[in-house]
Short mmCIF file of C-alpha atoms in Angstrom, two decimals:
data_model
loop_
_atom_site.label_atom_id
_atom_site.label_comp_id
_atom_site.label_asym_id
_atom_site.label_seq_id
_atom_site.Cartn_x
_atom_site.Cartn_y
_atom_site.Cartn_z
CA MET Y 1 51.72 -80.06 59.02
CA ASN Y 2 49.01 -82.62 58.27
CA VAL Y 3 45.48 -81.72 59.14
CA LEU Y 4 43.29 -84.60 60.12
CA PRO Y 5 39.55 -84.64 59.68
CA LEU Y 6 37.79 -83.09 62.63
CA ARG Y 7 35.90 -86.23 63.45
CA THR Y 8 39.18 -88.16 64.37
CA PHE Y 9 39.48 -86.11 67.56
CA ILE Y 10 36.07 -87.20 68.86
CA PRO Y 11 36.25 -89.94 71.54
CA ALA Y 12 33.77 -92.72 70.81
CA ASP Y 13 32.38 -92.78 74.36
CA ASN Y 14 31.59 -89.08 74.53
CA VAL Y 15 28.27 -88.92 72.77
CA ASN Y 16 27.33 -85.38 73.79
CA TYR Y 17 30.62 -84.03 72.69
CA GLN Y 18 30.25 -85.85 69.37
CA ILE Y 19 26.82 -84.34 68.81
CA TYR Y 20 28.19 -80.91 69.64
CA LEU Y 21 31.05 -81.18 67.15
CA SER Y 22 28.76 -82.57 64.48
CA THR Y 23 26.51 -79.64 64.93
CA VAL Y 24 29.38 -77.19 64.72
CA ALA Y 25 30.78 -78.90 61.62
CA PHE Y 26 27.39 -78.77 59.95
CA LEU Y 27 27.01 -75.11 60.68
CA PHE Y 28 30.47 -74.15 59.47
CA LEU Y 29 30.98 -76.58 56.62
CA THR Y 30 27.54 -76.69 55.06
CA PRO Y 31 27.12 -73.97 52.36
CA VAL Y 32 24.66 -71.28 53.33
CA LEU Y 33 21.81 -71.41 50.80
CA ARG Y 34 20.04 -68.07 50.42
CA PRO Y 35 16.92 -67.76 48.29
CA ARG Y 36 17.26 -65.58 45.17
CA PRO Y 37 15.37 -62.31 45.35
CA VAL Y 38 12.17 -62.54 43.39
CA ILE Y 39 12.00 -59.76 40.83
CA PRO Y 40 8.37 -59.02 40.12
CA GLN Y 41 7.37 -59.13 36.48
CA SER Y 42 6.48 -55.54 35.73
CA ARG Y 43 3.80 -54.99 33.09
CA PHE Y 44 5.90 -52.17 31.57
CA PHE Y 45 8.47 -54.61 30.34
CA SER Y 46 5.99 -56.66 28.36
CA PRO Y 47 6.92 -56.42 24.63
CA PHE Y 48 3.29 -55.93 23.69
CA VAL Y 49 2.79 -53.14 26.22
CA VAL Y 50 6.00 -51.42 25.12
CA ALA Y 51 4.93 -51.57 21.47
CA PHE Y 52 1.51 -50.19 22.38
CA VAL Y 53 3.03 -47.28 24.30
CA VAL Y 54 5.46 -46.42 21.47
CA ILE Y 55 2.73 -46.54 18.82
CA THR Y 56 0.37 -44.46 20.96
CA THR Y 57 3.06 -41.85 21.56
CA VAL Y 58 3.88 -41.61 17.86
CA VAL Y 59 0.19 -41.24 16.97
CA ILE Y 60 -0.29 -38.49 19.56
CA LEU Y 61 2.76 -36.62 18.26
CA ALA Y 62 1.59 -36.98 14.65
CA VAL Y 63 -1.88 -35.68 15.50
CA THR Y 64 -0.39 -32.77 17.46
CA ILE Y 65 1.95 -31.83 14.61
CA GLY Y 66 -0.88 -32.18 12.10
CA LEU Y 67 -3.10 -29.87 14.12
CA LEU Y 68 -0.29 -27.34 14.43
CA ILE Y 69 0.30 -27.41 10.67
CA HIS Y 70 -3.41 -27.08 10.03
CA PHE Y 71 -3.87 -24.08 12.30
CA LEU Y 72 -0.62 -22.41 11.26
CA ALA Y 73 -1.05 -22.92 7.51
CA PHE Y 74 -4.35 -24.35 6.33
CA ASP Y 75 -6.43 -22.40 8.80
CA LYS Y 76 -5.08 -19.19 7.24
CA LYS Y 77 -6.89 -17.16 4.61
CA THR Y 78 -5.85 -14.21 2.47
CA TYR Y 79 -7.74 -10.94 2.87
CA PHE Y 80 -7.49 -7.90 0.58
CA TYR Y 81 -8.54 -4.35 1.47
CA HIS Y 82 -8.66 -1.11 -0.50
CA SER Y 83 -8.23 2.35 0.93
CA SER Y 84 -7.73 5.83 -0.52
CA PHE Y 85 -5.26 8.24 1.04
CA GLN Y 86 -5.22 11.99 0.54
CA ILE Y 87 -1.70 13.41 0.35
CA LEU Y 88 -1.96 16.87 1.85
CA ASN Y 89 1.46 18.36 1.10
CA VAL Y 90 1.93 17.23 -2.53
CA GLU Y 91 0.46 19.12 -5.46
CA TYR Y 92 -0.74 17.09 -8.43
CA THR Y 93 1.24 17.56 -11.67
CA GLU Y 94 1.17 15.87 -15.07
CA ALA Y 95 4.23 13.88 -14.02
CA LEU Y 96 1.98 11.94 -11.65
CA ASN Y 97 -0.28 10.87 -14.49
CA SER Y 98 1.93 7.96 -15.59
CA PRO Y 99 3.64 5.17 -13.61
CA ALA Y 100 6.59 5.56 -16.00
CA THR Y 101 7.78 8.81 -14.45
CA GLN Y 102 10.30 9.06 -11.65
CA GLU Y 103 7.95 11.36 -9.74
CA TYR Y 104 5.12 8.80 -9.82
CA ARG Y 105 7.42 5.96 -8.81
CA HIS Y 106 9.08 7.90 -6.00
CA LEU Y 107 5.82 9.13 -4.43
CA SER Y 108 4.20 5.67 -4.69
CA GLU Y 109 7.18 4.02 -3.01
CA ARG Y 110 7.12 6.57 -0.17
CA ILE Y 111 3.43 5.91 0.47
CA GLU Y 112 3.92 2.13 0.32
CA SER Y 113 6.86 2.40 2.71
CA MET Y 114 4.84 4.45 5.23
CA ILE Y 115 1.95 1.96 5.17
CA THR Y 116 4.31 -1.00 5.48
CA ASP Y 117 6.22 0.53 8.41
CA ALA Y 118 2.99 1.31 10.24
CA PHE Y 119 1.80 -2.28 10.07
CA ARG Y 120 5.22 -3.80 10.80
CA GLU Y 121 5.30 -1.81 14.04
CA SER Y 122 1.71 -2.69 15.02
CA ASN Y 123 -0.03 -5.73 16.51
CA LEU Y 124 -0.90 -6.72 12.92
CA ARG Y 125 2.74 -7.31 11.99
CA SER Y 126 2.26 -11.08 11.67
CA GLU Y 127 -0.87 -10.73 9.51
CA PHE Y 128 0.29 -7.98 7.17
CA ILE Y 129 1.82 -9.19 3.86
CA ARG Y 130 2.17 -6.33 1.41
CA THR Y 131 0.68 -3.14 0.02
CA HIS Y 132 0.69 -1.62 -3.45
CA VAL Y 133 -0.32 1.83 -4.65
CA VAL Y 134 -2.44 1.02 -7.70
CA LYS Y 135 -3.05 4.56 -8.87
CA LEU Y 136 -2.34 8.21 -8.13
CA ARG Y 137 -5.16 10.55 -9.14
CA LYS Y 138 -6.02 14.20 -8.94
CA GLU Y 139 -8.50 15.73 -6.52
CA GLY Y 140 -8.59 19.51 -6.67
CA ASN Y 141 -4.91 20.44 -6.63
CA GLY Y 142 -4.01 17.54 -4.40
CA VAL Y 143 -3.24 13.84 -4.80
CA ILE Y 144 -5.30 10.78 -3.91
CA ALA Y 145 -3.49 7.42 -3.68
CA ASP Y 146 -5.54 4.25 -4.15
CA ALA Y 147 -3.82 1.36 -2.37
CA VAL Y 148 -4.51 -2.34 -1.96
CA MET Y 149 -3.35 -4.11 1.19
CA LYS Y 150 -2.93 -7.85 1.68
CA PHE Y 151 -3.28 -9.69 5.00
CA ARG Y 152 -3.17 -13.36 5.96
CA SER Y 153 -5.06 -14.45 9.06
CA SER Y 154 -7.30 -17.14 10.51
CA LYS Y 155 -10.37 -18.20 8.56
CA ARG Y 156 -12.40 -17.70 11.72
CA ILE Y 157 -11.52 -14.05 12.02
CA ASN Y 158 -14.33 -11.56 12.57
CA ARG Y 159 -14.18 -9.28 9.53
CA ARG Y 160 -15.59 -6.30 11.38
CA VAL Y 161 -12.96 -6.64 14.10
CA MET Y 162 -10.22 -7.01 11.49
CA LYS Y 163 -11.33 -3.86 9.65
CA ASN Y 164 -11.36 -1.92 12.90
CA ARG Y 165 -7.82 -3.07 13.71
CA ILE Y 166 -6.60 -2.05 10.25
CA GLN Y 167 -8.40 1.27 10.51
CA SER Y 168 -6.73 2.05 13.83
CA VAL Y 169 -3.27 1.45 12.31
CA LEU Y 170 -3.98 3.60 9.25
CA ARG Y 171 -4.98 6.55 11.42
CA ILE Y 172 -1.40 6.96 12.63
CA LEU Y 173 -0.14 7.57 9.07
CA SER Y 174 -1.05 11.23 9.37
CA ASN Y 175 1.55 11.62 12.10
CA SER Y 176 4.48 9.79 10.50
CA GLY Y 177 7.10 10.56 7.89
CA SER Y 178 7.59 13.66 5.79
CA LEU Y 179 4.34 13.14 3.87
CA GLU Y 180 1.17 14.56 5.31
CA ILE Y 181 -1.53 11.95 4.82
CA ALA Y 182 -5.13 12.51 5.85
CA PRO Y 183 -6.45 9.66 8.02
CA SER Y 184 -8.28 7.11 5.90
CA ASN Y 185 -12.00 7.36 6.60
CA GLU Y 186 -12.99 4.08 5.01
CA ILE Y 187 -11.47 0.78 3.96
CA THR Y 188 -13.23 -1.66 1.68
CA SER Y 189 -12.94 -5.42 1.81
CA LEU Y 190 -12.08 -6.91 -1.60
CA THR Y 191 -12.63 -10.39 -2.97
CA ASP Y 192 -9.82 -12.05 -4.92
CA GLN Y 193 -11.70 -11.20 -8.11
CA ASP Y 194 -12.14 -7.56 -7.06
CA THR Y 195 -8.40 -7.31 -6.44
CA GLU Y 196 -7.62 -8.87 -9.81
CA ASN Y 197 -9.97 -6.45 -11.59
CA PHE Y 198 -8.52 -3.51 -9.72
CA LEU Y 199 -4.90 -4.31 -10.59
CA THR Y 200 -5.41 -5.39 -14.21
CA GLN Y 201 -7.06 -2.09 -15.11
CA GLU Y 202 -3.65 -0.51 -14.67
CA CYS Y 203 -0.62 -1.41 -16.76
CA GLY Y 204 2.26 -3.82 -16.35
CA ALA Y 205 1.01 -6.31 -13.74
CA ARG Y 206 2.15 -9.93 -13.89
CA PRO Y 207 0.62 -12.70 -11.71
CA ASP Y 208 2.92 -12.07 -8.72
CA LEU Y 209 1.76 -8.46 -8.50
CA ILE Y 210 -1.90 -9.31 -9.07
CA THR Y 211 -1.79 -11.56 -5.99
CA LEU Y 212 0.62 -9.23 -4.10
CA SER Y 213 2.93 -12.21 -3.71
CA GLU Y 214 6.27 -11.76 -1.96
CA GLU Y 215 8.03 -13.98 -4.51
CA ARG Y 216 9.24 -13.11 -8.01
CA VAL Y 217 10.07 -16.14 -10.11
CA ILE Y 218 10.65 -16.50 -13.83
CA GLY Y 219 12.06 -19.89 -14.72
CA GLY Y 220 12.45 -22.07 -17.77
CA THR Y 221 11.83 -21.21 -21.37
CA LEU Y 222 8.13 -21.98 -21.76
CA ALA Y 223 5.70 -19.33 -20.56
CA GLU Y 224 2.53 -20.21 -18.67
CA THR Y 225 -0.90 -18.68 -19.17
CA GLY Y 226 -0.96 -15.12 -17.83
CA ASP Y 227 2.82 -14.78 -17.46
CA TRP Y 228 3.05 -12.17 -20.24
CA PRO Y 229 -0.54 -10.92 -20.57
CA TRP Y 230 0.34 -8.20 -23.11
CA GLN Y 231 1.82 -10.63 -25.65
CA VAL Y 232 -0.08 -10.72 -28.95
CA SER Y 233 0.18 -13.04 -31.95
CA LEU Y 234 -0.49 -11.13 -35.17
CA GLN Y 235 -1.71 -13.72 -37.62
CA LEU Y 236 -1.74 -13.36 -41.39
CA ASN Y 237 -4.61 -15.38 -42.83
CA ASN Y 238 -4.89 -17.17 -39.46
CA VAL Y 239 -1.21 -18.19 -39.36
CA HIS Y 240 1.22 -16.63 -36.88
CA HIS Y 241 3.41 -14.09 -38.66
CA CYS Y 242 4.63 -11.53 -36.09
CA GLY Y 243 4.42 -10.65 -32.44
CA GLY Y 244 2.67 -7.65 -30.94
CA ILE Y 245 2.37 -5.80 -27.64
CA LEU Y 246 -0.94 -4.76 -26.08
CA ILE Y 247 -0.68 -1.11 -24.94
CA SER Y 248 -4.40 -0.38 -24.42
CA ASN Y 249 -7.72 -2.16 -24.81
CA LEU Y 250 -7.75 -1.12 -28.49
CA TRP Y 251 -4.13 -0.75 -29.66
CA VAL Y 252 -1.24 -3.12 -30.30
CA LEU Y 253 2.37 -2.08 -30.84
CA SER Y 254 4.48 -3.94 -33.42
CA ALA Y 255 7.21 -3.60 -36.08
CA ALA Y 256 6.68 -1.85 -39.43
CA HIS Y 257 8.55 -4.53 -41.40
CA CYS Y 258 5.83 -7.06 -40.50
CA PHE Y 259 3.37 -5.20 -42.74
CA ARG Y 260 5.65 -4.17 -45.60
CA SER Y 261 4.20 -6.75 -47.99
CA TYR Y 262 0.89 -7.29 -46.23
CA SER Y 263 -0.73 -3.99 -45.35
CA ASN Y 264 -4.39 -4.96 -45.77
CA PRO Y 265 -5.99 -5.07 -42.28
CA LEU Y 266 -8.58 -7.60 -43.48
CA GLN Y 267 -5.83 -10.22 -43.76
CA TRP Y 268 -4.83 -9.85 -40.13
CA THR Y 269 -6.10 -11.18 -36.80
CA ALA Y 270 -4.80 -10.61 -33.28
CA THR Y 271 -4.87 -13.56 -30.88
CA PHE Y 272 -4.13 -13.68 -27.13
CA GLY Y 273 -2.82 -16.45 -24.90
CA VAL Y 274 0.30 -18.63 -24.82
CA SER Y 275 -0.74 -20.82 -27.76
CA THR Y 276 -1.05 -19.63 -31.36
CA ILE Y 277 -3.27 -22.55 -32.32
CA ARG Y 278 -5.50 -22.56 -29.21
CA PRO Y 279 -5.81 -18.87 -28.30
CA ILE Y 280 -8.05 -17.69 -25.49
CA LEU Y 281 -9.21 -14.70 -27.55
CA ARG Y 282 -9.22 -13.77 -31.23
CA VAL Y 283 -9.97 -10.24 -32.52
CA ARG Y 284 -9.89 -8.88 -36.06
CA VAL Y 285 -7.70 -5.94 -37.03
CA ARG Y 286 -9.26 -2.65 -38.16
CA THR Y 287 -6.28 -0.41 -38.94
CA ILE Y 288 -2.51 -0.73 -39.44
CA VAL Y 289 -0.36 2.40 -39.11
CA SER Y 290 3.33 2.04 -39.94
CA HIS Y 291 5.84 4.83 -39.36
CA ASN Y 292 6.00 7.06 -42.45
CA ASN Y 293 9.78 7.15 -42.35
CA TYR Y 294 10.40 3.43 -42.03
CA ARG Y 295 13.50 2.56 -44.10
CA PRO Y 296 13.85 -1.12 -45.01
CA THR Y 297 17.49 -0.72 -46.05
CA THR Y 298 18.63 0.72 -42.72
CA ARG Y 299 15.71 -0.68 -40.67
CA ASP Y 300 15.28 2.75 -39.13
CA ASN Y 301 11.87 3.70 -37.65
CA ASP Y 302 10.75 0.05 -37.56
CA ILE Y 303 7.56 0.62 -35.62
CA ALA Y 304 3.81 0.29 -36.26
CA VAL Y 305 0.57 0.37 -34.33
CA VAL Y 306 -2.42 -1.87 -34.98
CA GLN Y 307 -5.98 -0.92 -34.06
CA LEU Y 308 -8.29 -3.76 -33.07
CA GLU Y 309 -11.79 -4.07 -34.45
CA ARG Y 310 -13.28 -3.76 -30.96
CA PRO Y 311 -12.04 -2.95 -27.45
CA ILE Y 312 -11.18 -5.95 -25.33
CA THR Y 313 -11.96 -6.48 -21.65
CA PHE Y 314 -8.90 -6.82 -19.47
CA ASN Y 315 -8.57 -9.80 -17.19
CA ARG Y 316 -5.85 -11.75 -15.41
CA ASN Y 317 -4.51 -13.25 -18.65
CA ILE Y 318 -4.99 -10.33 -21.04
CA HIS Y 319 -4.06 -6.77 -20.16
CA ARG Y 320 -1.68 -4.02 -21.19
CA VAL Y 321 1.99 -3.40 -20.59
CA CYS Y 322 3.28 -0.03 -19.37
CA LEU Y 323 4.81 2.37 -21.88
CA PRO Y 324 8.01 4.08 -20.75
CA ALA Y 325 8.47 7.81 -20.45
CA ALA Y 326 10.42 9.37 -23.32
CA THR Y 327 13.13 10.27 -20.82
CA GLN Y 328 13.39 6.83 -19.24
CA SER Y 329 16.97 5.54 -19.10
CA ILE Y 330 17.68 2.01 -20.34
CA ILE Y 331 20.80 0.98 -18.45
CA PRO Y 332 23.41 -1.26 -20.16
CA GLY Y 333 23.79 -4.53 -18.28
CA SER Y 334 20.29 -4.44 -16.85
CA VAL Y 335 18.07 -7.52 -17.19
CA ALA Y 336 15.29 -7.70 -19.78
CA TYR Y 337 13.01 -10.41 -21.15
CA VAL Y 338 12.08 -11.18 -24.73
CA THR Y 339 9.06 -13.34 -25.54
CA GLY Y 340 7.58 -14.78 -28.71
CA TRP Y 341 6.78 -17.75 -30.93
CA GLY Y 342 9.81 -17.40 -33.18
CA SER Y 343 11.88 -20.29 -34.52
CA LEU Y 344 14.45 -21.90 -32.24
CA THR Y 345 17.13 -21.93 -34.93
CA TYR Y 346 17.86 -19.68 -37.89
CA GLY Y 347 15.70 -20.78 -40.82
CA GLY Y 348 13.55 -23.03 -38.64
CA ASN Y 349 9.80 -23.07 -38.12
CA THR Y 350 7.95 -20.97 -35.57
CA VAL Y 351 6.68 -22.69 -32.43
CA THR Y 352 3.11 -22.87 -31.16
CA ASP Y 353 3.75 -22.28 -27.44
CA LEU Y 354 5.04 -18.97 -26.14
CA ARG Y 355 8.70 -18.94 -25.08
CA GLN Y 356 10.63 -16.52 -22.88
CA GLY Y 357 14.28 -15.62 -22.64
CA GLN Y 358 16.35 -13.53 -20.23
CA VAL Y 359 18.83 -11.15 -21.85
CA ARG Y 360 20.81 -8.07 -20.85
CA ILE Y 361 20.85 -4.61 -22.37
CA ILE Y 362 23.99 -3.93 -24.42
CA SER Y 363 25.26 -0.41 -24.98
CA THR Y 364 25.05 0.96 -28.52
CA ASP Y 365 28.81 1.58 -28.57
CA GLU Y 366 29.55 -2.05 -27.74
CA CYS Y 367 26.95 -3.28 -30.21
CA ASN Y 368 28.50 -1.14 -32.98
CA GLU Y 369 32.03 -2.48 -32.53
CA PRO Y 370 33.67 -4.05 -35.64
CA ALA Y 371 33.10 -7.55 -34.26
CA GLY Y 372 29.44 -6.64 -33.84
CA TYR Y 373 27.34 -4.54 -36.19
CA SER Y 374 30.00 -1.99 -37.25
CA GLY Y 375 27.86 1.13 -36.86
CA SER Y 376 24.55 -0.25 -38.19
CA VAL Y 377 22.78 0.26 -34.86
CA LEU Y 378 21.16 3.71 -35.05
CA PRO Y 379 20.01 5.98 -32.16
CA GLY Y 380 16.43 4.71 -32.41
CA MET Y 381 17.60 1.14 -31.84
CA LEU Y 382 18.50 -0.94 -28.78
CA CYS Y 383 20.65 -4.09 -28.44
CA ALA Y 384 20.01 -6.94 -26.01
CA GLY Y 385 21.37 -10.46 -25.69
CA VAL Y 386 23.96 -12.62 -23.93
CA PRO Y 387 27.69 -12.89 -24.80
CA SER Y 388 27.39 -16.45 -26.08
CA GLY Y 389 24.38 -15.59 -28.21
CA ALA Y 390 22.50 -18.55 -26.74
CA VAL Y 391 19.40 -16.46 -25.93
CA ASP Y 392 18.03 -14.38 -28.77
CA ALA Y 393 14.95 -13.45 -30.74
CA CYS Y 394 14.54 -15.07 -34.15
CA GLN Y 395 12.20 -15.20 -37.16
CA GLY Y 396 8.60 -15.02 -36.00
CA ASP Y 397 9.46 -12.97 -32.92
CA SER Y 398 9.45 -9.71 -34.94
CA GLY Y 399 7.16 -7.06 -33.47
CA GLY Y 400 7.18 -8.70 -30.06
CA PRO Y 401 8.18 -7.17 -26.71
CA LEU Y 402 11.43 -6.62 -24.91
CA VAL Y 403 10.34 -5.75 -21.35
CA GLN Y 404 11.89 -4.71 -18.07
CA GLU Y 405 10.57 -4.66 -14.50
CA ASP Y 406 10.83 -1.59 -12.30
CA SER Y 407 11.29 -1.39 -8.53
CA ARG Y 408 7.52 -1.66 -7.95
CA ARG Y 409 7.14 -4.83 -10.05
CA LEU Y 410 5.53 -3.01 -12.97
CA TRP Y 411 6.65 -4.11 -16.43
CA PHE Y 412 7.56 -1.66 -19.21
CA VAL Y 413 8.12 -2.35 -22.90
CA VAL Y 414 11.53 -0.90 -23.83
CA GLY Y 415 12.06 -2.58 -27.19
CA ILE Y 416 10.27 -4.07 -30.21
CA VAL Y 417 11.92 -7.07 -31.89
CA SER Y 418 13.30 -5.66 -35.15
CA TRP Y 419 16.38 -7.32 -36.69
CA GLY Y 420 19.67 -9.13 -36.18
CA TYR Y 421 22.26 -11.15 -38.06
CA GLN Y 422 20.83 -14.68 -38.13
CA CYS Y 423 19.95 -15.85 -34.59
CA GLY Y 424 21.89 -16.66 -31.48
CA LEU Y 425 25.41 -15.89 -32.72
CA PRO Y 426 28.14 -14.48 -30.43
CA ASN Y 427 28.64 -10.71 -30.85
CA LYS Y 428 25.46 -10.53 -32.92
CA PRO Y 429 22.72 -9.76 -30.37
CA GLY Y 430 19.13 -8.94 -31.15
CA VAL Y 431 18.43 -5.38 -32.26
CA TYR Y 432 15.18 -3.77 -31.09
CA THR Y 433 13.30 -0.58 -31.88
CA ARG Y 434 13.94 1.72 -28.90
CA VAL Y 435 10.45 2.55 -27.62
CA THR Y 436 11.48 5.66 -25.67
CA THR Y 437 12.56 7.29 -28.96
CA TYR Y 438 9.05 6.86 -30.36
CA ARG Y 439 7.01 7.59 -27.26
CA ASP Y 440 5.58 10.82 -28.69
CA TRP Y 441 4.82 9.15 -32.04
CA ILE Y 442 2.87 6.39 -30.24
CA ARG Y 443 0.84 8.99 -28.36
CA GLN Y 444 0.09 10.90 -31.55
CA GLN Y 445 -1.18 7.80 -33.33
CA THR Y 446 -3.11 6.14 -30.52
CA GLY Y 447 -3.72 8.69 -27.78
CA VAL Y 448 -2.03 6.31 -25.33
#
């Protein structure tokens, strides 16, 4: 069907009707035009405003984080305190006179454990770091334990309030554990220097113990100042010749073969520090005492003691190592450290900066196997090294220390560098004078 335009049906003489249809056509056929909604320009969508808001937010977050870091870390300060504890149910014996004995170690660890547990269970748990029994001493028939405690708290802390809080925790020690401990009547605030002086008067403390740090790290081959504070360079006519080990403020332990051709004390000087050419202290030698039964052919009894011209004052970088008890067991496979200025290769020159090496104790039976030393290692000797031979003492290390750390972070000298076949060869580890064998001889000669 054809559809004609609407206007063809409109009679020409009917004006009203025409107007009506025109109006209807306009209304139905004309597109309805609706105005677009006007979206207001919000200020939050301005690029400049958005950038400002983002930057402001980042700055606020950075400042907040910075303040948190400051108050959580930089606002903290370390505090040291000393207190003495009377142990009521332990009688003092000679075994408690030396940190080398099992009795001394066991009692000290029990006391440290009781103090630690008390603080870990108190409202000071977040401030308490560590405690260390520095010394056990006799009072009447009983025992007094001198302990240092380390805390870390806000710099703005009221010291009197802090001491009172510590005191209240220590009072509960008398009611805990199998030890009977009298409540501590007084605690003393220590400066960092006081703590250092306190700990270095006793033997075997390295820097991590002096600061009561929770970390124990020995890395690399070069030693830093204070790492091995008992290490001595024994210099012949002011040139490094042998190592030595400080065992008191007046005596140095070394090897007898170092003095076989040079026994005149006037030729010798002892220096301290990690450098042989820039020592931090130099002291002349007064006396050299080598073991009467030293045998160069078998290297048996290769031990000597050297008396210094004057006593030295202990400090952070110079103080004594602990001597082991004669009965102390040196366990095969256990870790030890050897230090010295010896040459890096067989036949090479000595070095000027102290070096350190980690080795393991080797049983005498294994060391005496045919592939090793075929029976040349005698009862007064000790072997230590690594299977590949890559870590070893060498020429210039003679007389120096082989040391081990105990469970309380105290260091003991267990060997004196003595001999070996060349340096660093597989199955040919370093051979050391076994210090425990000569513990009585050392006491007889030095009183230490």
